[in-house]
Tab-separated table of C-alpha atoms and ligand atoms in Angstrom:
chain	number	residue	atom	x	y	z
N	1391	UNK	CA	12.498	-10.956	-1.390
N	1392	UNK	CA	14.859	-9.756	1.183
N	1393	UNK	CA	12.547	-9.539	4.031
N	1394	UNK	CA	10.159	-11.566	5.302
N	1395	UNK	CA	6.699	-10.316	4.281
N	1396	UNK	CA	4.018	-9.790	7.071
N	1397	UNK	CA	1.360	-12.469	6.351
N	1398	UNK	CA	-2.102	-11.477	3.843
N	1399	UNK	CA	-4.297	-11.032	7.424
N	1400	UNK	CA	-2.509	-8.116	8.543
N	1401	UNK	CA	-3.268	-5.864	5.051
N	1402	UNK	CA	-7.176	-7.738	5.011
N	1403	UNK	CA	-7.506	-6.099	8.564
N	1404	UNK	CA	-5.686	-2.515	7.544
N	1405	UNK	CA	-8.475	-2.616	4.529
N	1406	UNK	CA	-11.351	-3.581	6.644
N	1407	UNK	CA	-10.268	-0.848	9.136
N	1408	UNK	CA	-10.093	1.735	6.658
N	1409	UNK	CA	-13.122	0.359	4.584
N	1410	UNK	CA	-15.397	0.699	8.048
N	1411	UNK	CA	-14.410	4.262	8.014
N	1412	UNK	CA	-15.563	5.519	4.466
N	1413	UNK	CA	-19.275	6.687	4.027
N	1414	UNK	CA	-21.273	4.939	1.538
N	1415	UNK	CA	-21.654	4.421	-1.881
N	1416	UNK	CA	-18.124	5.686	-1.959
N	1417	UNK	CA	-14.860	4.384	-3.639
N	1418	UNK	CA	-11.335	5.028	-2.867
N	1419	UNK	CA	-7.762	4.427	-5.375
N	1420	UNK	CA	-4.518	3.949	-3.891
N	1421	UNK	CA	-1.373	4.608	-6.004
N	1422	UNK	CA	2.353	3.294	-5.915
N	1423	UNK	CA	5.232	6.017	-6.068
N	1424	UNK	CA	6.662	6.138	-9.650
N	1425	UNK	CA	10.767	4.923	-9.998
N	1426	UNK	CA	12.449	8.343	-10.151
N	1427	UNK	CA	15.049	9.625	-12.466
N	1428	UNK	CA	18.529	10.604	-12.180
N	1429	UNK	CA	19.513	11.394	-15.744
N	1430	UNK	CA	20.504	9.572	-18.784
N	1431	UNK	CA	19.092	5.878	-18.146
N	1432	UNK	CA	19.519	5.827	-14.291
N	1433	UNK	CA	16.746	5.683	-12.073
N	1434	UNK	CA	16.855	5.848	-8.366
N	1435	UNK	CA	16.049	2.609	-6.087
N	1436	UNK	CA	12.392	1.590	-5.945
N	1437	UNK	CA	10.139	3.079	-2.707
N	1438	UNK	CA	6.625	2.115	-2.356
N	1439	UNK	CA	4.160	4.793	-1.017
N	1440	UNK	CA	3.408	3.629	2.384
N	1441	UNK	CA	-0.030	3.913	2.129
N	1442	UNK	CA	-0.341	1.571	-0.860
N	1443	UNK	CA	2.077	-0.767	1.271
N	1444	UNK	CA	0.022	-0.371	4.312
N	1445	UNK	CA	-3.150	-1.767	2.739
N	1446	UNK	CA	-1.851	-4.673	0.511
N	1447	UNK	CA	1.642	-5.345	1.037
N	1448	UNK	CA	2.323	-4.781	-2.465
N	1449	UNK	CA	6.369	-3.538	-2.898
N	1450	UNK	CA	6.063	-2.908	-6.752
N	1451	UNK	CA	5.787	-0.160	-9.076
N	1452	UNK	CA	2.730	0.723	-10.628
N	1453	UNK	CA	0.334	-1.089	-8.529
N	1454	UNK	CA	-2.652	0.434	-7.863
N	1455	UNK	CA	-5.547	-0.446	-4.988
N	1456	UNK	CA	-9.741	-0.098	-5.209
N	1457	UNK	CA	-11.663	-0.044	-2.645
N	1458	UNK	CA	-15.218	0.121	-2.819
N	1459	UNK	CA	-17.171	-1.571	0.208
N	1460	UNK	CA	-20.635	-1.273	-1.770
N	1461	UNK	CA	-19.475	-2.535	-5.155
N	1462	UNK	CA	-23.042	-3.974	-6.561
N	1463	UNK	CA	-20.744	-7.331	-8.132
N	1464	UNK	CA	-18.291	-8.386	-4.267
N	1465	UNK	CA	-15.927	-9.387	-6.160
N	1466	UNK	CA	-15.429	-5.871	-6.817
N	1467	UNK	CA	-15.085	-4.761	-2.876
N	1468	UNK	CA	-11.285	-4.623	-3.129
N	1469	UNK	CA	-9.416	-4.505	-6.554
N	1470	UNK	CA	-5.310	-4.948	-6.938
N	1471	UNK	CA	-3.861	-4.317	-10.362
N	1472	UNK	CA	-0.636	-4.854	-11.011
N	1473	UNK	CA	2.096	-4.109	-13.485
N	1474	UNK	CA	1.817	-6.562	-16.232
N	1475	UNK	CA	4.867	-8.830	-16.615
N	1476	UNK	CA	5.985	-10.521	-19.612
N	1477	UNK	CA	9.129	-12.927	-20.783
N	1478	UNK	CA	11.334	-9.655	-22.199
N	1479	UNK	CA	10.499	-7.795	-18.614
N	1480	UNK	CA	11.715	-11.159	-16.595
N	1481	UNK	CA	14.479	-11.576	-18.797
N	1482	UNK	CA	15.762	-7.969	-18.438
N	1483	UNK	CA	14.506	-7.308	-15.060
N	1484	UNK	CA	13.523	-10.654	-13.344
N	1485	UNK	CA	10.404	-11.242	-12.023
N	1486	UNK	CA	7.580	-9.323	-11.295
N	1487	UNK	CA	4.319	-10.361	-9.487
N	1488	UNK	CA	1.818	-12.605	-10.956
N	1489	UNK	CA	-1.605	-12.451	-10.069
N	1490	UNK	CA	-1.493	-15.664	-8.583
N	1491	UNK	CA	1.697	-14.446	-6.338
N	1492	UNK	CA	0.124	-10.860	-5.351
N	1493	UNK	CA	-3.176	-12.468	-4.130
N	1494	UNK	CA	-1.088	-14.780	-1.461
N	1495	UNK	CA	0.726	-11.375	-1.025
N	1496	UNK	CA	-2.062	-9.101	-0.347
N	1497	UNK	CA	-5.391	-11.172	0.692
N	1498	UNK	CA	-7.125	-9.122	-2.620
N	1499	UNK	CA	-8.369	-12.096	-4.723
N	1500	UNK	CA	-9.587	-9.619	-7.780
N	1501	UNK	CA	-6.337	-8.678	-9.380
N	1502	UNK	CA	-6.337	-7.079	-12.995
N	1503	UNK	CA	-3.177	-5.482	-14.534
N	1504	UNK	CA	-2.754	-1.944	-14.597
N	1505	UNK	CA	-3.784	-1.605	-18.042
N	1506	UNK	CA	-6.943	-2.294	-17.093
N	1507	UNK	CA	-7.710	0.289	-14.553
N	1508	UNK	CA	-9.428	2.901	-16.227
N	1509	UNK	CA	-11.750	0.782	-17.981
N	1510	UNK	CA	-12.840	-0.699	-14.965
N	1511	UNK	CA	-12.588	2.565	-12.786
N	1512	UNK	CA	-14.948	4.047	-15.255
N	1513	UNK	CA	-17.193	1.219	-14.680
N	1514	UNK	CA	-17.759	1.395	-11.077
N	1515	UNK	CA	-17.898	4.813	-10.843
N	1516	UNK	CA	-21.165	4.738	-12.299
N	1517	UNK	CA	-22.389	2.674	-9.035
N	1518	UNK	CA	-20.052	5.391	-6.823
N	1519	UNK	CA	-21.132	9.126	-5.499
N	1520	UNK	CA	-18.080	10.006	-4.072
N	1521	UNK	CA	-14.385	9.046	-4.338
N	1522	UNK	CA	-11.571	9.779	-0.983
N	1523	UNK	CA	-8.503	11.154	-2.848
N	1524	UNK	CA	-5.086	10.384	-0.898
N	1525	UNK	CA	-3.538	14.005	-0.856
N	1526	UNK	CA	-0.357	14.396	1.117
N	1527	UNK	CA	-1.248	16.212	4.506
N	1528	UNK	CA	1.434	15.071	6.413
N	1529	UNK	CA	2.783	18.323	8.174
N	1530	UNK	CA	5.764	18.550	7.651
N	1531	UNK	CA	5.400	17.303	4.208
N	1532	UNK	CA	6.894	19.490	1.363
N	1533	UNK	CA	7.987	18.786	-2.344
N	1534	UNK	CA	8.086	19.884	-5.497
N	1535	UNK	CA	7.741	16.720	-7.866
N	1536	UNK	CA	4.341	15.947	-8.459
N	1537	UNK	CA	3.845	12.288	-7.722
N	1538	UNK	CA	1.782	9.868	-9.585
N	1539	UNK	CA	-0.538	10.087	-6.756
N	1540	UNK	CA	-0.853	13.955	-7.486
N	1541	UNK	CA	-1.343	13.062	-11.138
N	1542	UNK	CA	-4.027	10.424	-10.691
N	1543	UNK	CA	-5.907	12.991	-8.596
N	1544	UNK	CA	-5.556	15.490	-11.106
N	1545	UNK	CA	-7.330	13.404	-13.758
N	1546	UNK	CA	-9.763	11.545	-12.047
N	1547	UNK	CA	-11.087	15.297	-10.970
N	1548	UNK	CA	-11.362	16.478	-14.883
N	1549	UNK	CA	-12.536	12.678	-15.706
N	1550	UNK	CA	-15.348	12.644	-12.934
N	1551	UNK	CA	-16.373	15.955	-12.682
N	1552	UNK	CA	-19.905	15.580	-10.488
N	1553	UNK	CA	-18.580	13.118	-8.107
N	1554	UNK	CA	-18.179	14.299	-4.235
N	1555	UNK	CA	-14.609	13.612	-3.369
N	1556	UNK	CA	-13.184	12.277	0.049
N	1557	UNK	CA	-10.376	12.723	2.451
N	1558	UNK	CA	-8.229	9.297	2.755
N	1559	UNK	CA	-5.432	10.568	5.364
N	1560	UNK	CA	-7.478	11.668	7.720
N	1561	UNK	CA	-8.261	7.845	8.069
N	1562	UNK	CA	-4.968	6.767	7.307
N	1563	UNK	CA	-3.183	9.631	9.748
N	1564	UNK	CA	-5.717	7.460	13.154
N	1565	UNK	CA	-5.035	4.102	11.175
N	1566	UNK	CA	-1.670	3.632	10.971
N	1567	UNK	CA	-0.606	5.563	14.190
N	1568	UNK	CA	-1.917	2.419	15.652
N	1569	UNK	CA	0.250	-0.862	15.108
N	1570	UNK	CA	-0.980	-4.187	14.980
N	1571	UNK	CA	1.313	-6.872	16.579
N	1572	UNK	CA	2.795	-8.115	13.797
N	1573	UNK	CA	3.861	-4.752	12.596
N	1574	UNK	CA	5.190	-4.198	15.729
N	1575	UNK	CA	7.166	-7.167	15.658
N	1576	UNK	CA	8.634	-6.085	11.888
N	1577	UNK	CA	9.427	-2.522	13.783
N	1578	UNK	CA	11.386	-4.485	16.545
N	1579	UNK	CA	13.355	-6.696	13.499
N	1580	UNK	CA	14.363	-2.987	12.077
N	1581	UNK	CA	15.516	-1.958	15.711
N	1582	UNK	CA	17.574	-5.037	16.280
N	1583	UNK	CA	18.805	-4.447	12.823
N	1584	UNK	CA	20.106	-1.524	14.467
N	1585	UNK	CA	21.490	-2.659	17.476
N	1586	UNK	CA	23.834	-4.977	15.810
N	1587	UNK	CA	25.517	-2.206	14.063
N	1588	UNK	CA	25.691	-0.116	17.019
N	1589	UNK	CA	27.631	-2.722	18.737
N	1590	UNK	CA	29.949	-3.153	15.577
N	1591	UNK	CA	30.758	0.341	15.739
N	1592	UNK	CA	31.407	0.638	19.400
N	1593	UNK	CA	34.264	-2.075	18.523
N	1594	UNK	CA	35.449	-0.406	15.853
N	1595	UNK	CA	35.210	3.126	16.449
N	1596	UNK	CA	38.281	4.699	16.806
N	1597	UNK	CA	39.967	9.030	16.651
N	1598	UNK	CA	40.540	9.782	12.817
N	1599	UNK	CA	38.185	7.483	11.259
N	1600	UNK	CA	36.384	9.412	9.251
N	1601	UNK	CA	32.209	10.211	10.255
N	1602	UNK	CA	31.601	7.790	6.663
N	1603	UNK	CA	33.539	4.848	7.485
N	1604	UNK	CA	31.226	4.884	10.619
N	1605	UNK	CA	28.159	5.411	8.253
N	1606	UNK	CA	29.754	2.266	6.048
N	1607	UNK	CA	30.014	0.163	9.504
N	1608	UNK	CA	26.195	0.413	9.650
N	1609	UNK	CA	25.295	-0.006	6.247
N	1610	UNK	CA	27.544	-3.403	6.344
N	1611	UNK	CA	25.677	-4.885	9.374
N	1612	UNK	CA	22.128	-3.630	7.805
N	1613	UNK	CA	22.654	-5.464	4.233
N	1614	UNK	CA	24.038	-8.389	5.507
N	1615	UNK	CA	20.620	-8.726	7.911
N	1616	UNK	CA	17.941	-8.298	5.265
N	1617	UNK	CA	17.316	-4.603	5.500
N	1618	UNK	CA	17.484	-2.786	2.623
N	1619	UNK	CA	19.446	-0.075	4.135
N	1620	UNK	CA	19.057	3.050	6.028
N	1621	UNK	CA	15.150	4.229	7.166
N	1622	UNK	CA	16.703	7.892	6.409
N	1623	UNK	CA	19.619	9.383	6.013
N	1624	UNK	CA	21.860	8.750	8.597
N	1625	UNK	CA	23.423	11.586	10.898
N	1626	UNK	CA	27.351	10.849	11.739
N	1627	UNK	CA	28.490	13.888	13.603
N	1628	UNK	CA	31.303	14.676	15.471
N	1629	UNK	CA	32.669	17.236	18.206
N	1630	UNK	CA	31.033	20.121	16.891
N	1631	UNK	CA	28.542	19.065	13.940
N	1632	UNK	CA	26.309	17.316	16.799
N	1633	UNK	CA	25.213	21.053	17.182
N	1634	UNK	CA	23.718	20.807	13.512
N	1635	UNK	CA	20.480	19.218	14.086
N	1636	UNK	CA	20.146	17.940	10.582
N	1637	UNK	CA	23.889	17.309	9.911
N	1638	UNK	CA	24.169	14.614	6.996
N	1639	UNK	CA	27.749	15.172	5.448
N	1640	UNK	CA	28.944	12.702	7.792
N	1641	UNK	CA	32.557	14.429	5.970
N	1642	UNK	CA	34.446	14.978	8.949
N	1643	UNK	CA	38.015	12.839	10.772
N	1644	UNK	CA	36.882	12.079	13.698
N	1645	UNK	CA	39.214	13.736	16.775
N	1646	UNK	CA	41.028	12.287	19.719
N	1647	UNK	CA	38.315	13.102	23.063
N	1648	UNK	CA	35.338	14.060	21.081
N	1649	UNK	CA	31.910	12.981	21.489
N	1650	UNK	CA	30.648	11.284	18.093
N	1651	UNK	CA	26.351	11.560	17.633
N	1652	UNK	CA	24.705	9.046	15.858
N	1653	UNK	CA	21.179	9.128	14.483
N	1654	UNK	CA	21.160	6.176	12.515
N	1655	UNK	CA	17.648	3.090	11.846
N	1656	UNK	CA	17.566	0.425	10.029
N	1657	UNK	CA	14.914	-0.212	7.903
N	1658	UNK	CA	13.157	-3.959	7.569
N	1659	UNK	CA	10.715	-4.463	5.005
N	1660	UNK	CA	9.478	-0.827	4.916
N	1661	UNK	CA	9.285	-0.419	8.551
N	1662	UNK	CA	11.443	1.922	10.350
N	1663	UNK	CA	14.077	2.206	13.338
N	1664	UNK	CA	15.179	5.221	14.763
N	1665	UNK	CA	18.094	5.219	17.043
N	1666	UNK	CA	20.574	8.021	18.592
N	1667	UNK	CA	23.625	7.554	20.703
N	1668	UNK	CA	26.283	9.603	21.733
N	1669	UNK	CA	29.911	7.781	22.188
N	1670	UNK	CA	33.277	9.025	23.250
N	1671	UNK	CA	35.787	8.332	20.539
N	1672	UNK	CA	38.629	7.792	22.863
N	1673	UNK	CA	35.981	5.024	24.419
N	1674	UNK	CA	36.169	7.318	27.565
N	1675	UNK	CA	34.112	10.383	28.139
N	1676	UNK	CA	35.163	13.328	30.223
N	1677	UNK	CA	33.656	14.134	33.466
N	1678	UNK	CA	32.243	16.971	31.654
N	1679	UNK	CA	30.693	14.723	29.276
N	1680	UNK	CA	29.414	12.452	31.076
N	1681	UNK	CA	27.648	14.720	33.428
N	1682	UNK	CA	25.390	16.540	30.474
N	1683	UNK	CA	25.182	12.714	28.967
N	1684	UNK	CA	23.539	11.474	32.366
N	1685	UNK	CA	21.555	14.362	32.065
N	1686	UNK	CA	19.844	13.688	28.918
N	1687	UNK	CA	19.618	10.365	29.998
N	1688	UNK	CA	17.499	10.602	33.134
N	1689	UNK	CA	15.173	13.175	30.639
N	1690	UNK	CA	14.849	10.180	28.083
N	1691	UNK	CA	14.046	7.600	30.838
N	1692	UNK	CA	11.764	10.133	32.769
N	1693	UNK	CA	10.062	11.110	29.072
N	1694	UNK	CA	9.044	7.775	28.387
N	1695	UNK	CA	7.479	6.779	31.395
N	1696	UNK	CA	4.886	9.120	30.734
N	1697	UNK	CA	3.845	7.961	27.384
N	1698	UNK	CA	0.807	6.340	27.964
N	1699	UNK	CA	-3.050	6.116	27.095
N	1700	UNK	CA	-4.624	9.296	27.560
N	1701	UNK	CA	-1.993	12.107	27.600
N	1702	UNK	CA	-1.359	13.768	24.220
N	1703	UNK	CA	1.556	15.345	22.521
N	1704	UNK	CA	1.404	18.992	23.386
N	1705	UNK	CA	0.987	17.923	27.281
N	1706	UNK	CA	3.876	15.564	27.244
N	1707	UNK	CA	6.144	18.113	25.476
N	1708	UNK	CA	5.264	20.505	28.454
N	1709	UNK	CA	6.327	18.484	31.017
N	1710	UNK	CA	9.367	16.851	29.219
N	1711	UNK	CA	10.233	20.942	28.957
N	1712	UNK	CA	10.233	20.556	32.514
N	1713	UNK	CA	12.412	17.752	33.213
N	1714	UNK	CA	14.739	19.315	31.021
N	1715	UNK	CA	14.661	22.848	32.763
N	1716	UNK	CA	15.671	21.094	35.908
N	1717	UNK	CA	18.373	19.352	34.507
N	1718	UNK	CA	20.118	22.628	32.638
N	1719	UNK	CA	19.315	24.511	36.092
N	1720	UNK	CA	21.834	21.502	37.860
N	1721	UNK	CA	24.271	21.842	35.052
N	1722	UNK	CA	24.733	25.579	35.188
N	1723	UNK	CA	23.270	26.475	31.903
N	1724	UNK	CA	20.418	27.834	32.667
N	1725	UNK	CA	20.062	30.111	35.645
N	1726	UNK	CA	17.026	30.427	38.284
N	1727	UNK	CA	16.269	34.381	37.177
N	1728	UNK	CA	16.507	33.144	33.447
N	1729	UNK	CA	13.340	30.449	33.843
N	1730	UNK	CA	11.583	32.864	36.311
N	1731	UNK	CA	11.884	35.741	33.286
N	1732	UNK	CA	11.008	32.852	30.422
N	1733	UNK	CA	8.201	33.791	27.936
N	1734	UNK	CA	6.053	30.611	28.256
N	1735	UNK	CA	5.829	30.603	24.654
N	1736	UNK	CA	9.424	30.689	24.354
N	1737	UNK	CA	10.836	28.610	27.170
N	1738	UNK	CA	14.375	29.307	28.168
N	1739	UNK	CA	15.403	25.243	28.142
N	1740	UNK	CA	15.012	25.968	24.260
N	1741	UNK	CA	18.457	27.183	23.984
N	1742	UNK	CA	19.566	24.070	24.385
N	1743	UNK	CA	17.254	21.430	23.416
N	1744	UNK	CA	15.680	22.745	20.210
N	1745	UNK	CA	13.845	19.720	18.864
N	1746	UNK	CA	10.406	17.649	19.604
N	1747	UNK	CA	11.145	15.041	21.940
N	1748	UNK	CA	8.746	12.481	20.523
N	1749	UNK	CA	7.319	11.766	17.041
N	1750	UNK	CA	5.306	8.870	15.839
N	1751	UNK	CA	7.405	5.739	14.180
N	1752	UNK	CA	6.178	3.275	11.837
N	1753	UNK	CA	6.592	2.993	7.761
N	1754	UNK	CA	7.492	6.546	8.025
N	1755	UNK	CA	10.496	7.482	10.025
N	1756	UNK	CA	8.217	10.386	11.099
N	1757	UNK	CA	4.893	8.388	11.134
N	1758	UNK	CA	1.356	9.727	11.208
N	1759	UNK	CA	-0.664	10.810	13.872
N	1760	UNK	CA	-2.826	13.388	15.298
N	1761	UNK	CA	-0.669	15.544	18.044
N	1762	UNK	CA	-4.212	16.645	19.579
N	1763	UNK	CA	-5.520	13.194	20.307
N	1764	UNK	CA	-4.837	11.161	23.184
N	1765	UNK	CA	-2.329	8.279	22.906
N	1766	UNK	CA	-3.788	5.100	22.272
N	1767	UNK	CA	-1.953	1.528	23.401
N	1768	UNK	CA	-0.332	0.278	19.939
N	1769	UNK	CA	1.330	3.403	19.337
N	1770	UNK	CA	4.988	3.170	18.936
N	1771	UNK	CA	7.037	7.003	19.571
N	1772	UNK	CA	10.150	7.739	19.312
N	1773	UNK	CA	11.838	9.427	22.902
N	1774	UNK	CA	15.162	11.574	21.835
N	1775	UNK	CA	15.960	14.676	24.376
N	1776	UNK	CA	19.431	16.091	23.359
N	1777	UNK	CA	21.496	19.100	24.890
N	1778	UNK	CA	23.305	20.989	22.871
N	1779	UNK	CA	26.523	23.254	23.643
N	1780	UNK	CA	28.346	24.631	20.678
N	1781	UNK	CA	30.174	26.859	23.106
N	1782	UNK	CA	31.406	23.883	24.824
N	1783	UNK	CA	31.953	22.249	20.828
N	1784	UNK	CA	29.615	19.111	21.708
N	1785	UNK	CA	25.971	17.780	21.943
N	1786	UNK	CA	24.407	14.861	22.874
N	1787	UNK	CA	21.261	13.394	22.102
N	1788	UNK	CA	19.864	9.661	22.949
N	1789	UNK	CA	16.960	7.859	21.315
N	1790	UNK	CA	15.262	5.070	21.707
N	1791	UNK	CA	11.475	3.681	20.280
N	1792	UNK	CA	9.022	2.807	22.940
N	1793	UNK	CA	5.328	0.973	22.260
N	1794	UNK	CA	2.644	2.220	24.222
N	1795	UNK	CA	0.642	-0.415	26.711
N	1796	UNK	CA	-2.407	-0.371	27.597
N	1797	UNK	CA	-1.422	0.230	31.133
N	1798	UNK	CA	1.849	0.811	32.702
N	1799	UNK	CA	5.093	1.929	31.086
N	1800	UNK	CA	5.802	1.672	27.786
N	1801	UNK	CA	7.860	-1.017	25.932
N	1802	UNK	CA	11.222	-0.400	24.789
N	1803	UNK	CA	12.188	-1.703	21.595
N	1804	UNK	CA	15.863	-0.409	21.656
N	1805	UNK	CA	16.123	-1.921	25.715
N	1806	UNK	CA	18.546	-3.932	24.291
N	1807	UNK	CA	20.922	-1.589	22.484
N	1808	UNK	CA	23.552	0.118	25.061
N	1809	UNK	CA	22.638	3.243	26.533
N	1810	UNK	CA	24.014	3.641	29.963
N	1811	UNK	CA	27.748	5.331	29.701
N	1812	UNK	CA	29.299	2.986	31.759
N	1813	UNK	CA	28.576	-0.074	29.850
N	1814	UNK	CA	29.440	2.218	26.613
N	1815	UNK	CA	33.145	2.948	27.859
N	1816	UNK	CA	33.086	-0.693	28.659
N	1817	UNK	CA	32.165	-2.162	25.575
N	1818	UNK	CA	34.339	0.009	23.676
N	1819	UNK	CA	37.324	-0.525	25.980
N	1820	UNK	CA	37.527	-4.020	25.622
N	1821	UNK	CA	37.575	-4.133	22.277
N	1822	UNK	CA	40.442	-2.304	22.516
N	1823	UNK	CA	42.273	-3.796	24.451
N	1824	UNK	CA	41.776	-7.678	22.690
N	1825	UNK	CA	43.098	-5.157	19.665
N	1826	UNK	CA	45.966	-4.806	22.036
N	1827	UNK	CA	46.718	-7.978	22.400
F	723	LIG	N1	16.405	10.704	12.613
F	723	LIG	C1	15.294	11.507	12.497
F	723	LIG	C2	14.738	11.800	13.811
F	723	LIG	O1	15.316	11.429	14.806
F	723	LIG	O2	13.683	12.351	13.928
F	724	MN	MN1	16.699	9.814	14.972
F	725	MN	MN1	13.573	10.455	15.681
């Protein structure tokens, strides 16, 4: 394996967690994604359903989980089964896991091969009156493939007719918004992942490189670490394709005094980093620049301090809102009359900072969470204000990922990574000049 996996007590305490939560005499099934196709024989690279991973730790196709906290026979409380692997498959493919190895793995001492599952689905279902189905209800969630999750759902609704069926993610969405310390610690390997590439690219970062070779830079330092490569798809854009929020060409020759924004994480072992900085590709900003960049700054340092237990999303966006309207009053983009005249739906900081400022972080780059409930301590968000001027052909936006505490300020995962322009222009300008020499 390329990463290190999280040890079997962290997925025994997700499944207890979750297992606590369903009513009784109930059963819930857990699917793997399915490999995808290209065309012809290609298939695109293998990516576990986090939910699946989140329970058992299992990273392989076809897997499927059972849980079932009133099974009459224990050894039927929680059920892996696995992909069955034989001498042609680990001669053509390598190694897959064998029961023995995806016990250590997951904690889940009953493990059958996936072959088996219906028959013994069928069985327990006769001791089961309901079964939680794990639908997609992520919000922003939207596809057209159906997944093998969709399909399982499908069937087991035609194949079980008078059974009550369940909600899983509104379990999962409280679960997993919540971090347990090791996963935090697997988080803060994907952010230091990170870092290191940042600071490559500050060295090597130069006017008419091209956005890519900045994306390669990154995916260099990532491989070479142990992460698999990037949490999602990176955003290199410069001068005036910062002002496309979800810019991912990353086509562009960089030019001589432009501002180059990078939204690029690391992943590690499923886990997600999510980092933005905005650099001068000269290594120098203007005054101009710097001024807006110490402006989103001090609104990304002001944000974060008030992410703890308690508050929830909608009242944090508020008064982020308002740390931002101050700071487009001071730099002459917004005018006194204009906030005065805002429609509070429609606040006039909007024009230029479009975009949440937080979002939950974990195995999904936008993690899950309920908006409407008060923070908890364990919950790691992302803080990423941004101004953005096409009329003055740049934007900037900074990001870092911050755990909540149980008191106090939050931690910062990224405190490491450079932020502050000074030390930017620094970095970058001594690089250049032991170039020079
Ligand atoms: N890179 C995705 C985001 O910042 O939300
Ligand atoms: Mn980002
Ligand atoms: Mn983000």
């Amino acid at each position: 394996m390329r990463y290190q996996p999280l040890p079997a007590d962290v997925y025994r305490r997700n499944r207890r967690k979750f297992m606590e939560r369903m009513k009784p005499a109930s059963l819930a099934v857990f699917n793997s994604n399915d490999i995808y196709p290209i065309s012809a024989d290609s298939t695109l690279p293998f990516q576990q359903h986090r939910d699946i991973f989140y329970l058992t730790g299992a990273d392989q196709e076809e897997t499927i989980l059972l849980l079932f906290p009133d099974a009459p026979d224990p050894k039927h409380r929680e059920v892996l089964f696995i992909r069955e692997t034989n001498d042609h498959i680990k001669i053509w493919e390598g190694e897959k896991l064998t029961k023995e190895q995806a016990r250590a793995l997951t904690g889940i001492d009953t493990v059958y091969w996936t072959s088996e599952f219906e028959r013994v689905l069928r069985d327990l279902m006769r001791h089961a009156d309901r079964i939680y189905l794990n639908t997609n209800e992520h919000p922003r969630a939207s596809h057209e493939v159906e997944t093998r999750e969709d399909r399982f759902i499908k069937w087991v609704k035609q194949a079980f007719p008078a059974h009550k069926t369940e909600r899983s993610q509104p379990i999962l969405h409280r679960l997993r918004a919540v971090k347990e310390p090791e996963e935090i610690a697997q988080i803060k390997r994907a952010c230091d992942i990170t870092g290191a590439g940042f600071r490559r690219v500050l060295e090597v970062l130069r006017p008419g490189m091209y956005e890519y070779e900045v994306e390669a830079e990154f995916a260099r330092e990532f491989l070479r670490r142990g992460s698999r490569g990037f949490a999602y798809t990176p955003i290199i854009a410069s001068g005036p394709n910062a002002n496309i929020l979800h810019y991912i060409q990353n086509d562009r020759k960089i030019g001589e005094g432009e501002l180059v924004l990078i939204d690029v994480g690391a992943e590690y072992g499923n886990w997600s980093s999510d980092l933005t900085r905005t650099v001068p590709a000269s290594g120098k900003f203007t005054p101009r620049q710097k001024e807006v960049y110490n402006a989103v700054l001090r609104v990304k340092n002001k944000a974060a301090k008030l992410l703890k237990p308690g508050i929830t999303i909608p009242e944090y966006h508020k008064k982020v809102g308002e740390y931002m309207t101050e700071e487009l009053l001071r730099l002459g983009l917004l005018t006194e009359e204009e906030v005065k005249n805002q429609d509070p739906d429609k606040p006039a900081y909007k024009k230029y900072f479009m975009h949440g400022t937080s979002h939950h972080l974990g195995l999904d780059t936008h993690d899950y969470g309920i908006p409407e409930e008060p923070i908890q301590a364990g919950m790691v968000f992302t803080v990423e204000p941004g101004i953005y001027i096409p009329e003055e052909g740049f934007g900037i936006r900074l990001e870092d990922d911050y755990v909540v505490q149980p008191e106090g300020e939050p931690l910062n995962l990224m405190a490491h990574i450079p932020i502050e322009a000074d030390e930017i222009e620094a970095i970058m300008q001594e690089a250049r000049a032991k170039e020079g020499k």
